[in-house]
Amino acid sequence: MLRVRAGRVYPVTAPPLEDGAVLVGDDGRIAAVGPHSRVPCPPGTESLQFRDAVLVPGLVNCHTHLELTHLAGQHGEPDFARWIRRVRELKQETKAEQFLVAAARGLRDGWAHGVTCVADTGDSGAPLRALHALGGRGIYYQEVFGPDPTQLAESLAGLQSAVDALRPLATSRLRLGVSPHAPYTVSAPLYRAVADYARAERLPLAVHLAESRAETDLVRDGAGPFADALARRGIRFDAQHISPVAYLHALGVLLPGTLCIHCVQVDATDIGLLKTDNASVAHCPLSNRAHHHGAAPLARLRDAGVPTGIGTDSVVSVGELDLWAEAAAAGLEGEDALRMLTLEGARALRWDGEIGSLEVGKAGDLAVLAGRARSTALLTCVAGRTVHRAE
């Protein structure tokens, strides 16, 4: 058992506690939370005290690319379409073992910042392998690409093979999903096929959606830099005369719980579709700013009841992965920021029954943060197991 005492405890679903404590049982679940004087300390319990720090639920990073951690600082292309192409080239130059080392490093970096759950997308499988090897919590969405409709069978077979190889690693703390990447990298037939596959296999689904003006130009008008890039490869994309959100809605891709990453280029109609389809949003403000995409309408998404969490995207976009900096960029402060980084993030991932707040019966995912230096974790635990402790 583990008992953690801190100068201030933020359960999120209850008022803050001065000089509070949390007890985590041998089953990895919270057995008690409250004022220090009322939380028991059974014999044999490991007891830790942080009188000048704050204890919070573990933070939830709703969008990462941990396999790219080794590429930090290596790529500064300002044009988004060319940036994506260069990232693809850098990935092709990376060996499998490098992806695994990078993912493990990214996971540990997150723990050092108090992050206990990640929603990661990639196509190497390395993030799920790192999470499994190191004992983390998260969802890994295996990406699939194929803008040419003639690639459908090959792309789908590759996805199914990757999922079959990774499925034995899935546990109650590690979920495996799929991610048809984005409208400019996935054909309409492939989108439909992956959505059908996700339904049949009961796999969570994530998509990069409505991120840039170039994406909107492609879907709505069949024009712009993405259309030009596809045309150079002999691939035709016909104008759909609707928004990217409406396009994926029409294709049946927005399943209940589908995680829609970015959602910058959305209007009231799009938000209504997201709500109707019971989809979620991962908001990545610093990445959106770095690529000059604008800002997702966070307040309108929240007002509409669309489950929305905060993500950092990759180090290639933003450098250091800092959820508190993301919250500040989104205009969030104080307990509202904490709620977005914990319970609301868990809700966006459909995991709020298990994590996101300090409540009896929930998993013992928690972080002790160093006073005003909120991005520095003194202690991070996943299901009651210490995964990071500052020296």
mmCIF file of C-alpha atoms in Angstrom:
data_model
loop_
_atom_site.group_PDB
_atom_site.id
_atom_site.type_symbol
_atom_site.label_atom_id
_atom_site.label_comp_id
_atom_site.label_asym_id
_atom_site.label_seq_id
_atom_site.Cartn_x
_atom_site.Cartn_y
_atom_site.Cartn_z
ATOM 1 C CA MET A 1 0.000 0.000 0.000
ATOM 2 C CA LEU A 2 1.039 3.599 -0.557
ATOM 3 C CA ARG A 3 0.067 6.688 1.435
ATOM 4 C CA VAL A 4 0.936 10.133 0.097
ATOM 5 C CA ARG A 5 0.550 13.271 2.194
ATOM 6 C CA ALA A 6 0.825 16.762 0.701
ATOM 7 C CA GLY A 7 0.371 20.345 1.811
ATOM 8 C CA ARG A 8 -2.577 20.664 -0.538
ATOM 9 C CA VAL A 9 -4.637 17.981 -2.288
ATOM 10 C CA TYR A 10 -6.840 18.613 -5.331
ATOM 11 C CA PRO A 11 -9.316 15.752 -5.826
ATOM 12 C CA VAL A 12 -10.887 17.718 -8.770
ATOM 13 C CA THR A 13 -14.385 16.335 -8.060
ATOM 14 C CA ALA A 14 -14.321 17.708 -4.504
ATOM 15 C CA PRO A 15 -12.996 20.898 -2.870
ATOM 16 C CA PRO A 16 -9.219 21.193 -2.298
ATOM 17 C CA LEU A 17 -7.847 19.902 0.988
ATOM 18 C CA GLU A 18 -5.234 21.583 3.142
ATOM 19 C CA ASP A 19 -2.761 19.039 4.545
ATOM 20 C CA GLY A 20 -4.439 16.111 2.849
ATOM 21 C CA ALA A 21 -3.523 12.550 2.010
ATOM 22 C CA VAL A 22 -4.384 9.706 -0.332
ATOM 23 C CA LEU A 23 -4.121 5.991 0.446
ATOM 24 C CA VAL A 24 -3.731 3.535 -2.442
ATOM 25 C CA GLY A 25 -4.374 -0.124 -1.761
ATOM 26 C CA ASP A 26 -2.458 -3.157 -2.950
ATOM 27 C CA ASP A 27 -4.946 -3.454 -5.815
ATOM 28 C CA GLY A 28 -3.710 -0.132 -7.217
ATOM 29 C CA ARG A 29 -6.951 1.675 -6.391
ATOM 30 C CA ILE A 30 -7.597 4.603 -4.094
ATOM 31 C CA ALA A 31 -8.762 3.359 -0.701
ATOM 32 C CA ALA A 32 -9.069 6.709 1.054
ATOM 33 C CA VAL A 33 -8.705 10.422 0.350
ATOM 34 C CA GLY A 34 -9.207 13.276 2.764
ATOM 35 C CA PRO A 35 -7.541 15.367 5.473
ATOM 36 C CA HIS A 36 -4.280 13.869 6.699
ATOM 37 C CA SER A 37 -5.732 13.205 10.149
ATOM 38 C CA ARG A 38 -8.549 11.060 8.684
ATOM 39 C CA VAL A 39 -6.639 8.921 6.178
ATOM 40 C CA PRO A 40 -5.380 5.710 7.797
ATOM 41 C CA CYS A 41 -1.890 4.330 7.506
ATOM 42 C CA PRO A 42 -2.149 0.522 7.813
ATOM 43 C CA PRO A 43 0.897 -1.472 8.971
ATOM 44 C CA GLY A 44 3.383 -2.077 6.179
ATOM 45 C CA THR A 45 2.220 0.936 4.156
ATOM 46 C CA GLU A 46 4.855 3.010 2.347
ATOM 47 C CA SER A 47 4.265 6.529 3.646
ATOM 48 C CA LEU A 48 5.528 9.582 1.734
ATOM 49 C CA GLN A 49 5.208 13.221 2.757
ATOM 50 C CA PHE A 50 5.438 16.362 0.629
ATOM 51 C CA ARG A 51 4.426 19.157 2.989
ATOM 52 C CA ASP A 52 5.282 21.991 0.548
ATOM 53 C CA ALA A 53 3.820 20.430 -2.602
ATOM 54 C CA VAL A 54 0.433 19.740 -4.159
ATOM 55 C CA LEU A 55 -1.094 16.346 -4.880
ATOM 56 C CA VAL A 56 -3.280 16.034 -7.985
ATOM 57 C CA PRO A 57 -4.679 13.287 -10.187
ATOM 58 C CA GLY A 58 -2.217 12.191 -12.854
ATOM 59 C CA LEU A 59 -2.347 14.423 -15.915
ATOM 60 C CA VAL A 60 -3.825 13.135 -19.172
ATOM 61 C CA ASN A 61 -2.087 14.023 -22.451
ATOM 62 C CA CYS A 62 -4.753 13.560 -25.131
ATOM 63 C CA HIS A 63 -2.416 13.640 -28.137
ATOM 64 C CA THR A 64 1.215 12.615 -28.457
ATOM 65 C CA HIS A 65 3.613 11.107 -30.984
ATOM 66 C CA LEU A 66 6.146 9.573 -28.583
ATOM 67 C CA GLU A 67 7.953 7.666 -31.341
ATOM 68 C CA LEU A 68 9.193 11.048 -32.638
ATOM 69 C CA THR A 69 10.887 12.125 -29.399
ATOM 70 C CA HIS A 70 14.331 11.691 -30.973
ATOM 71 C CA LEU A 71 13.499 14.310 -33.627
ATOM 72 C CA ALA A 72 13.264 17.257 -31.222
ATOM 73 C CA GLY A 73 14.842 20.343 -32.752
ATOM 74 C CA GLN A 74 15.644 18.679 -36.057
ATOM 75 C CA HIS A 75 12.955 20.170 -38.260
ATOM 76 C CA GLY A 76 11.799 23.764 -38.684
ATOM 77 C CA GLU A 77 10.086 23.803 -42.093
ATOM 78 C CA PRO A 78 7.459 26.612 -41.982
ATOM 79 C CA ASP A 79 5.184 25.338 -44.764
ATOM 80 C CA PHE A 80 2.838 22.731 -43.287
ATOM 81 C CA ALA A 81 2.553 20.472 -46.332
ATOM 82 C CA ARG A 82 6.336 20.396 -46.763
ATOM 83 C CA TRP A 83 6.735 19.950 -42.989
ATOM 84 C CA ILE A 84 4.619 16.801 -43.099
ATOM 85 C CA ARG A 85 6.595 15.455 -46.041
ATOM 86 C CA ARG A 86 9.885 16.082 -44.208
ATOM 87 C CA VAL A 87 8.617 14.347 -41.039
ATOM 88 C CA ARG A 88 7.759 11.338 -43.182
ATOM 89 C CA GLU A 89 11.298 11.333 -44.597
ATOM 90 C CA LEU A 90 12.852 11.541 -41.130
ATOM 91 C CA LYS A 91 10.708 8.631 -39.978
ATOM 92 C CA GLN A 92 11.815 6.557 -42.946
ATOM 93 C CA GLU A 93 15.415 7.149 -41.876
ATOM 94 C CA THR A 94 14.713 5.880 -38.343
ATOM 95 C CA LYS A 95 15.298 2.268 -37.325
ATOM 96 C CA ALA A 96 12.805 0.267 -35.260
ATOM 97 C CA GLU A 97 15.025 0.220 -32.190
ATOM 98 C CA GLN A 98 15.401 4.011 -32.375
ATOM 99 C CA PHE A 99 11.638 4.433 -32.308
ATOM 100 C CA LEU A 100 11.445 2.261 -29.192
ATOM 101 C CA VAL A 101 14.188 4.203 -27.399
ATOM 102 C CA ALA A 102 12.513 7.472 -28.386
ATOM 103 C CA ALA A 103 9.096 6.342 -27.167
ATOM 104 C CA ALA A 104 10.499 5.179 -23.834
ATOM 105 C CA ARG A 105 12.277 8.484 -23.380
ATOM 106 C CA GLY A 106 9.118 10.402 -24.201
ATOM 107 C CA LEU A 107 7.114 8.332 -21.745
ATOM 108 C CA ARG A 108 9.609 8.933 -18.940
ATOM 109 C CA ASP A 109 9.696 12.652 -19.756
ATOM 110 C CA GLY A 110 5.920 12.705 -19.378
ATOM 111 C CA TRP A 111 6.112 11.000 -16.015
ATOM 112 C CA ALA A 112 8.628 13.630 -14.889
ATOM 113 C CA HIS A 113 5.940 16.219 -15.673
ATOM 114 C CA GLY A 114 3.164 14.365 -13.839
ATOM 115 C CA VAL A 115 1.535 12.775 -16.908
ATOM 116 C CA THR A 116 0.109 9.330 -16.134
ATOM 117 C CA CYS A 117 -1.933 8.668 -19.278
ATOM 118 C CA VAL A 118 -1.216 9.351 -22.955
ATOM 119 C CA ALA A 119 -3.251 8.999 -26.127
ATOM 120 C CA ASP A 120 -0.583 8.338 -28.721
ATOM 121 C CA THR A 121 -0.736 7.930 -32.475
ATOM 122 C CA GLY A 122 1.995 6.404 -34.600
ATOM 123 C CA ASP A 123 2.759 3.650 -37.056
ATOM 124 C CA SER A 124 5.842 1.991 -35.526
ATOM 125 C CA GLY A 125 4.091 0.309 -32.583
ATOM 126 C CA ALA A 126 6.947 1.541 -30.378
ATOM 127 C CA PRO A 127 4.822 3.645 -27.990
ATOM 128 C CA LEU A 128 2.635 0.677 -27.036
ATOM 129 C CA ARG A 129 5.701 -1.504 -26.600
ATOM 130 C CA ALA A 130 7.320 1.133 -24.379
ATOM 131 C CA LEU A 131 4.153 1.552 -22.325
ATOM 132 C CA HIS A 132 3.961 -2.211 -21.855
ATOM 133 C CA ALA A 133 7.626 -2.621 -20.944
ATOM 134 C CA LEU A 134 7.691 0.282 -18.482
ATOM 135 C CA GLY A 135 4.268 -0.213 -16.919
ATOM 136 C CA GLY A 136 2.472 2.883 -18.167
ATOM 137 C CA ARG A 137 -1.118 3.752 -18.968
ATOM 138 C CA GLY A 138 -2.397 4.923 -22.321
ATOM 139 C CA ILE A 139 -4.130 4.406 -25.618
ATOM 140 C CA TYR A 140 -2.060 3.742 -28.701
ATOM 141 C CA TYR A 141 -3.706 4.337 -32.063
ATOM 142 C CA GLN A 142 -1.995 2.466 -34.897
ATOM 143 C CA GLU A 143 -1.929 4.811 -37.877
ATOM 144 C CA VAL A 144 -2.787 3.830 -41.407
ATOM 145 C CA PHE A 145 -2.137 5.780 -44.611
ATOM 146 C CA GLY A 146 -3.282 5.402 -48.205
ATOM 147 C CA PRO A 147 -4.563 8.388 -50.208
ATOM 148 C CA ASP A 148 -4.785 6.357 -53.417
ATOM 149 C CA PRO A 149 -7.990 4.267 -53.530
ATOM 150 C CA THR A 150 -6.052 1.535 -55.324
ATOM 151 C CA GLN A 151 -3.995 1.133 -52.118
ATOM 152 C CA LEU A 152 -7.036 0.102 -50.088
ATOM 153 C CA ALA A 153 -6.367 -3.639 -49.806
ATOM 154 C CA GLU A 154 -2.658 -3.154 -49.099
ATOM 155 C CA SER A 155 -3.209 -0.432 -46.490
ATOM 156 C CA LEU A 156 -5.966 -2.312 -44.685
ATOM 157 C CA ALA A 157 -3.970 -5.544 -44.646
ATOM 158 C CA GLY A 158 -0.975 -3.690 -43.198
ATOM 159 C CA LEU A 159 -3.141 -2.169 -40.479
ATOM 160 C CA GLN A 160 -4.693 -5.499 -39.543
ATOM 161 C CA SER A 161 -1.266 -7.150 -39.415
ATOM 162 C CA ALA A 162 0.088 -4.431 -37.130
ATOM 163 C CA VAL A 163 -2.936 -4.644 -34.828
ATOM 164 C CA ASP A 164 -2.661 -8.424 -34.633
ATOM 165 C CA ALA A 165 1.013 -8.121 -33.651
ATOM 166 C CA LEU A 166 0.297 -5.512 -30.961
ATOM 167 C CA ARG A 167 -2.940 -6.922 -29.556
ATOM 168 C CA PRO A 168 -1.196 -9.285 -27.045
ATOM 169 C CA LEU A 169 0.243 -6.178 -25.339
ATOM 170 C CA ALA A 170 -3.185 -4.695 -24.598
ATOM 171 C CA THR A 171 -4.287 -4.769 -20.960
ATOM 172 C CA SER A 172 -6.755 -2.957 -18.734
ATOM 173 C CA ARG A 173 -4.252 -0.063 -18.617
ATOM 174 C CA LEU A 174 -3.144 -0.266 -22.261
ATOM 175 C CA ARG A 175 -5.731 0.180 -24.965
ATOM 176 C CA LEU A 176 -5.078 -0.428 -28.635
ATOM 177 C CA GLY A 177 -6.893 1.546 -31.301
ATOM 178 C CA VAL A 178 -6.569 2.578 -34.943
ATOM 179 C CA SER A 179 -6.104 5.914 -36.677
ATOM 180 C CA PRO A 180 -6.769 6.624 -40.343
ATOM 181 C CA HIS A 181 -4.455 9.618 -40.393
ATOM 182 C CA ALA A 182 -6.090 12.583 -42.155
ATOM 183 C CA PRO A 183 -8.170 13.511 -45.236
ATOM 184 C CA TYR A 184 -5.041 14.296 -47.251
ATOM 185 C CA THR A 185 -3.449 10.895 -46.531
ATOM 186 C CA VAL A 186 -6.470 8.570 -46.479
ATOM 187 C CA SER A 187 -8.867 7.815 -49.331
ATOM 188 C CA ALA A 188 -12.619 7.670 -48.813
ATOM 189 C CA PRO A 189 -12.717 3.869 -49.321
ATOM 190 C CA LEU A 190 -9.947 3.396 -46.775
ATOM 191 C CA TYR A 191 -11.741 5.601 -44.258
ATOM 192 C CA ARG A 192 -14.887 3.486 -44.593
ATOM 193 C CA ALA A 193 -12.962 0.223 -44.375
ATOM 194 C CA VAL A 194 -11.062 1.276 -41.228
ATOM 195 C CA ALA A 195 -14.262 2.503 -39.564
ATOM 196 C CA ASP A 196 -15.924 -0.839 -40.329
ATOM 197 C CA TYR A 197 -12.870 -2.668 -38.975
ATOM 198 C CA ALA A 198 -12.889 -0.568 -35.791
ATOM 199 C CA ARG A 199 -16.571 -1.327 -35.237
ATOM 200 C CA ALA A 200 -16.135 -5.047 -35.828
ATOM 201 C CA GLU A 201 -13.079 -5.313 -33.581
ATOM 202 C CA ARG A 202 -14.328 -2.785 -30.985
ATOM 203 C CA LEU A 203 -11.205 -0.680 -31.367
ATOM 204 C CA PRO A 204 -11.007 2.992 -30.337
ATOM 205 C CA LEU A 205 -10.528 5.311 -33.296
ATOM 206 C CA ALA A 206 -8.633 8.600 -33.682
ATOM 207 C CA VAL A 207 -8.293 10.987 -36.623
ATOM 208 C CA HIS A 208 -6.382 14.179 -37.347
ATOM 209 C CA LEU A 209 -9.235 16.425 -38.423
ATOM 210 C CA ALA A 210 -9.906 20.034 -39.449
ATOM 211 C CA GLU A 211 -6.374 21.006 -38.505
ATOM 212 C CA SER A 212 -5.402 23.438 -41.260
ATOM 213 C CA ARG A 213 -6.804 25.734 -43.918
ATOM 214 C CA ALA A 214 -5.028 23.575 -46.507
ATOM 215 C CA GLU A 215 -7.069 20.568 -45.355
ATOM 216 C CA THR A 216 -10.301 22.539 -45.632
ATOM 217 C CA ASP A 217 -9.328 23.729 -49.119
ATOM 218 C CA LEU A 218 -8.711 20.140 -50.170
ATOM 219 C CA VAL A 219 -11.971 18.716 -48.865
ATOM 220 C CA ARG A 220 -14.270 21.604 -49.671
ATOM 221 C CA ASP A 221 -12.783 22.767 -52.987
ATOM 222 C CA GLY A 222 -10.414 20.030 -54.154
ATOM 223 C CA ALA A 223 -7.698 22.693 -54.259
ATOM 224 C CA GLY A 224 -4.665 23.962 -52.367
ATOM 225 C CA PRO A 225 -1.246 22.515 -51.480
ATOM 226 C CA PHE A 226 -2.525 19.090 -50.452
ATOM 227 C CA ALA A 227 -4.502 18.757 -53.673
ATOM 228 C CA ASP A 228 -1.421 19.773 -55.646
ATOM 229 C CA ALA A 229 0.744 17.229 -53.817
ATOM 230 C CA LEU A 230 -1.762 14.455 -54.501
ATOM 231 C CA ALA A 231 -2.043 15.458 -58.167
ATOM 232 C CA ARG A 232 1.721 15.172 -58.565
ATOM 233 C CA ARG A 233 1.320 11.533 -57.489
ATOM 234 C CA GLY A 234 -1.476 10.985 -59.968
ATOM 235 C CA ILE A 235 -4.166 10.925 -57.245
ATOM 236 C CA ARG A 236 -7.365 12.862 -57.814
ATOM 237 C CA PHE A 237 -9.344 14.304 -54.917
ATOM 238 C CA ASP A 238 -12.749 15.615 -55.968
ATOM 239 C CA ALA A 239 -14.185 18.654 -54.187
ATOM 240 C CA GLN A 240 -16.722 17.534 -51.575
ATOM 241 C CA HIS A 241 -18.237 20.999 -51.021
ATOM 242 C CA ILE A 242 -18.496 20.295 -47.289
ATOM 243 C CA SER A 243 -16.212 20.725 -44.288
ATOM 244 C CA PRO A 244 -13.696 18.059 -43.199
ATOM 245 C CA VAL A 245 -15.888 17.246 -40.170
ATOM 246 C CA ALA A 246 -18.971 16.842 -42.360
ATOM 247 C CA TYR A 247 -16.901 14.723 -44.764
ATOM 248 C CA LEU A 248 -15.894 12.206 -42.076
ATOM 249 C CA HIS A 249 -19.405 12.282 -40.663
ATOM 250 C CA ALA A 250 -20.756 11.326 -44.086
ATOM 251 C CA LEU A 251 -18.192 8.535 -44.395
ATOM 252 C CA GLY A 252 -19.273 7.077 -41.047
ATOM 253 C CA VAL A 253 -15.894 7.638 -39.413
ATOM 254 C CA LEU A 254 -17.105 9.680 -36.437
ATOM 255 C CA LEU A 255 -18.032 6.785 -34.189
ATOM 256 C CA PRO A 256 -18.956 7.219 -30.504
ATOM 257 C CA GLY A 257 -15.700 8.071 -28.762
ATOM 258 C CA THR A 258 -13.722 8.842 -31.928
ATOM 259 C CA LEU A 259 -10.908 11.182 -30.877
ATOM 260 C CA CYS A 260 -10.776 14.108 -33.313
ATOM 261 C CA ILE A 261 -7.336 15.687 -33.067
ATOM 262 C CA HIS A 262 -7.013 19.490 -33.531
ATOM 263 C CA CYS A 263 -10.456 20.602 -34.839
ATOM 264 C CA VAL A 264 -9.292 24.150 -35.518
ATOM 265 C CA GLN A 265 -11.280 24.664 -38.726
ATOM 266 C CA VAL A 266 -14.748 24.022 -37.288
ATOM 267 C CA ASP A 267 -17.945 26.053 -37.153
ATOM 268 C CA ALA A 268 -21.213 25.690 -35.257
ATOM 269 C CA THR A 269 -22.506 23.057 -37.686
ATOM 270 C CA ASP A 270 -19.335 20.998 -37.295
ATOM 271 C CA ILE A 271 -19.544 21.211 -33.514
ATOM 272 C CA GLY A 272 -23.128 20.012 -33.740
ATOM 273 C CA LEU A 273 -22.020 16.997 -35.793
ATOM 274 C CA LEU A 274 -19.287 16.163 -33.278
ATOM 275 C CA LYS A 275 -21.861 16.313 -30.490
ATOM 276 C CA THR A 276 -24.410 14.255 -32.448
ATOM 277 C CA ASP A 277 -21.837 11.575 -33.254
ATOM 278 C CA ASN A 278 -20.632 11.524 -29.613
ATOM 279 C CA ALA A 279 -17.064 12.202 -30.733
ATOM 280 C CA SER A 280 -14.284 13.758 -28.630
ATOM 281 C CA VAL A 281 -11.675 16.426 -29.356
ATOM 282 C CA ALA A 282 -7.972 16.666 -28.517
ATOM 283 C CA HIS A 283 -7.014 20.359 -28.469
ATOM 284 C CA CYS A 284 -3.313 21.092 -29.133
ATOM 285 C CA PRO A 285 -2.972 24.889 -28.860
ATOM 286 C CA LEU A 286 0.815 25.243 -29.069
ATOM 287 C CA SER A 287 1.111 22.958 -32.089
ATOM 288 C CA ASN A 288 -1.705 24.837 -33.810
ATOM 289 C CA ARG A 289 0.071 28.104 -33.057
ATOM 290 C CA ALA A 290 3.454 26.821 -34.240
ATOM 291 C CA HIS A 291 2.000 25.838 -37.607
ATOM 292 C CA HIS A 292 -0.067 29.044 -37.882
ATOM 293 C CA HIS A 293 -3.358 27.149 -38.032
ATOM 294 C CA GLY A 294 -5.220 29.282 -35.511
ATOM 295 C CA ALA A 295 -6.990 28.097 -32.395
ATOM 296 C CA ALA A 296 -9.747 25.571 -31.849
ATOM 297 C CA PRO A 297 -12.960 27.111 -30.409
ATOM 298 C CA LEU A 298 -12.458 25.521 -27.002
ATOM 299 C CA ALA A 299 -15.169 27.458 -25.192
ATOM 300 C CA ARG A 300 -17.787 26.607 -27.837
ATOM 301 C CA LEU A 301 -16.799 22.931 -27.804
ATOM 302 C CA ARG A 302 -17.140 22.800 -24.031
ATOM 303 C CA ASP A 303 -20.411 24.732 -24.025
ATOM 304 C CA ALA A 304 -21.804 22.268 -26.580
ATOM 305 C CA GLY A 305 -20.867 19.330 -24.367
ATOM 306 C CA VAL A 306 -18.265 17.858 -26.725
ATOM 307 C CA PRO A 307 -15.749 15.993 -24.503
ATOM 308 C CA THR A 308 -12.484 17.863 -24.994
ATOM 309 C CA GLY A 309 -9.021 17.318 -23.580
ATOM 310 C CA ILE A 310 -5.615 18.909 -24.040
ATOM 311 C CA GLY A 311 -2.730 17.368 -25.971
ATOM 312 C CA THR A 312 0.829 18.405 -26.705
ATOM 313 C CA ASP A 313 1.270 16.880 -30.176
ATOM 314 C CA SER A 314 4.910 15.953 -30.925
ATOM 315 C CA VAL A 315 8.276 17.426 -30.001
ATOM 316 C CA VAL A 316 8.756 18.116 -33.715
ATOM 317 C CA SER A 317 5.957 20.666 -33.485
ATOM 318 C CA VAL A 318 6.399 22.191 -30.033
ATOM 319 C CA GLY A 319 9.727 21.146 -28.532
ATOM 320 C CA GLU A 320 9.178 20.335 -24.859
ATOM 321 C CA LEU A 321 5.908 18.573 -24.082
ATOM 322 C CA ASP A 322 4.362 20.682 -21.306
ATOM 323 C CA LEU A 323 0.639 20.319 -20.633
ATOM 324 C CA TRP A 324 0.572 23.312 -18.297
ATOM 325 C CA ALA A 325 1.997 25.497 -21.071
ATOM 326 C CA GLU A 326 -0.689 24.104 -23.380
ATOM 327 C CA ALA A 327 -3.381 24.969 -20.839
ATOM 328 C CA ALA A 328 -2.036 28.509 -20.532
ATOM 329 C CA ALA A 329 -2.005 28.859 -24.329
ATOM 330 C CA ALA A 330 -5.653 27.781 -24.317
ATOM 331 C CA GLY A 331 -6.484 30.544 -21.822
ATOM 332 C CA LEU A 332 -7.077 28.152 -18.940
ATOM 333 C CA GLU A 333 -6.112 29.000 -15.369
ATOM 334 C CA GLY A 334 -6.156 27.564 -11.860
ATOM 335 C CA GLU A 335 -8.560 24.765 -11.048
ATOM 336 C CA ASP A 336 -10.200 25.011 -14.478
ATOM 337 C CA ALA A 337 -6.837 24.221 -16.085
ATOM 338 C CA LEU A 338 -6.312 21.326 -13.691
ATOM 339 C CA ARG A 339 -9.757 19.938 -14.484
ATOM 340 C CA MET A 340 -9.056 20.091 -18.224
ATOM 341 C CA LEU A 341 -5.711 18.327 -17.792
ATOM 342 C CA THR A 342 -7.187 15.568 -15.646
ATOM 343 C CA LEU A 343 -10.894 14.737 -15.544
ATOM 344 C CA GLU A 344 -11.856 16.363 -18.849
ATOM 345 C CA GLY A 345 -8.940 14.685 -20.605
ATOM 346 C CA ALA A 346 -9.989 11.354 -19.142
ATOM 347 C CA ARG A 347 -13.553 11.997 -20.288
ATOM 348 C CA ALA A 348 -12.380 12.739 -23.833
ATOM 349 C CA LEU A 349 -10.688 9.336 -23.844
ATOM 350 C CA ARG A 350 -13.749 7.646 -22.291
ATOM 351 C CA TRP A 351 -11.642 6.761 -19.249
ATOM 352 C CA ASP A 352 -13.166 9.065 -16.632
ATOM 353 C CA GLY A 353 -14.687 6.156 -14.732
ATOM 354 C CA GLU A 354 -11.165 4.964 -13.958
ATOM 355 C CA ILE A 355 -8.867 8.012 -13.839
ATOM 356 C CA GLY A 356 -8.925 11.810 -13.815
ATOM 357 C CA SER A 357 -9.854 12.492 -10.185
ATOM 358 C CA LEU A 358 -8.877 11.376 -6.710
ATOM 359 C CA GLU A 359 -11.868 9.308 -5.611
ATOM 360 C CA VAL A 360 -12.206 6.092 -3.653
ATOM 361 C CA GLY A 361 -12.334 3.173 -6.076
ATOM 362 C CA LYS A 362 -10.557 4.916 -8.927
ATOM 363 C CA ALA A 363 -7.068 3.950 -10.052
ATOM 364 C CA GLY A 364 -4.211 5.347 -8.005
ATOM 365 C CA ASP A 365 -2.861 7.530 -10.817
ATOM 366 C CA LEU A 366 -1.507 10.620 -9.117
ATOM 367 C CA ALA A 367 1.223 13.241 -9.222
ATOM 368 C CA VAL A 368 2.875 15.412 -6.614
ATOM 369 C CA LEU A 369 3.824 18.756 -8.149
ATOM 370 C CA ALA A 370 6.401 21.169 -6.824
ATOM 371 C CA GLY A 371 4.447 24.212 -5.690
ATOM 372 C CA ARG A 372 4.512 26.941 -8.342
ATOM 373 C CA ALA A 373 6.688 24.813 -10.635
ATOM 374 C CA ARG A 374 3.645 22.876 -11.745
ATOM 375 C CA SER A 375 5.458 21.214 -14.622
ATOM 376 C CA THR A 376 7.901 19.508 -12.237
ATOM 377 C CA ALA A 377 6.691 16.303 -10.630
ATOM 378 C CA LEU A 378 8.261 15.198 -7.384
ATOM 379 C CA LEU A 379 6.362 11.903 -7.547
ATOM 380 C CA THR A 380 4.277 10.210 -10.231
ATOM 381 C CA CYS A 381 2.336 6.987 -9.707
ATOM 382 C CA VAL A 382 0.363 4.798 -12.089
ATOM 383 C CA ALA A 383 -2.119 2.471 -10.376
ATOM 384 C CA GLY A 384 -0.258 3.037 -7.107
ATOM 385 C CA ARG A 385 3.142 2.117 -8.551
ATOM 386 C CA THR A 386 5.842 4.791 -8.482
ATOM 387 C CA VAL A 387 7.044 5.433 -12.032
ATOM 388 C CA HIS A 388 8.918 8.663 -11.282
ATOM 389 C CA ARG A 389 10.443 10.208 -8.175
ATOM 390 C CA ALA A 390 12.628 13.295 -8.264
ATOM 391 C CA GLU A 391 16.049 12.863 -6.732
#
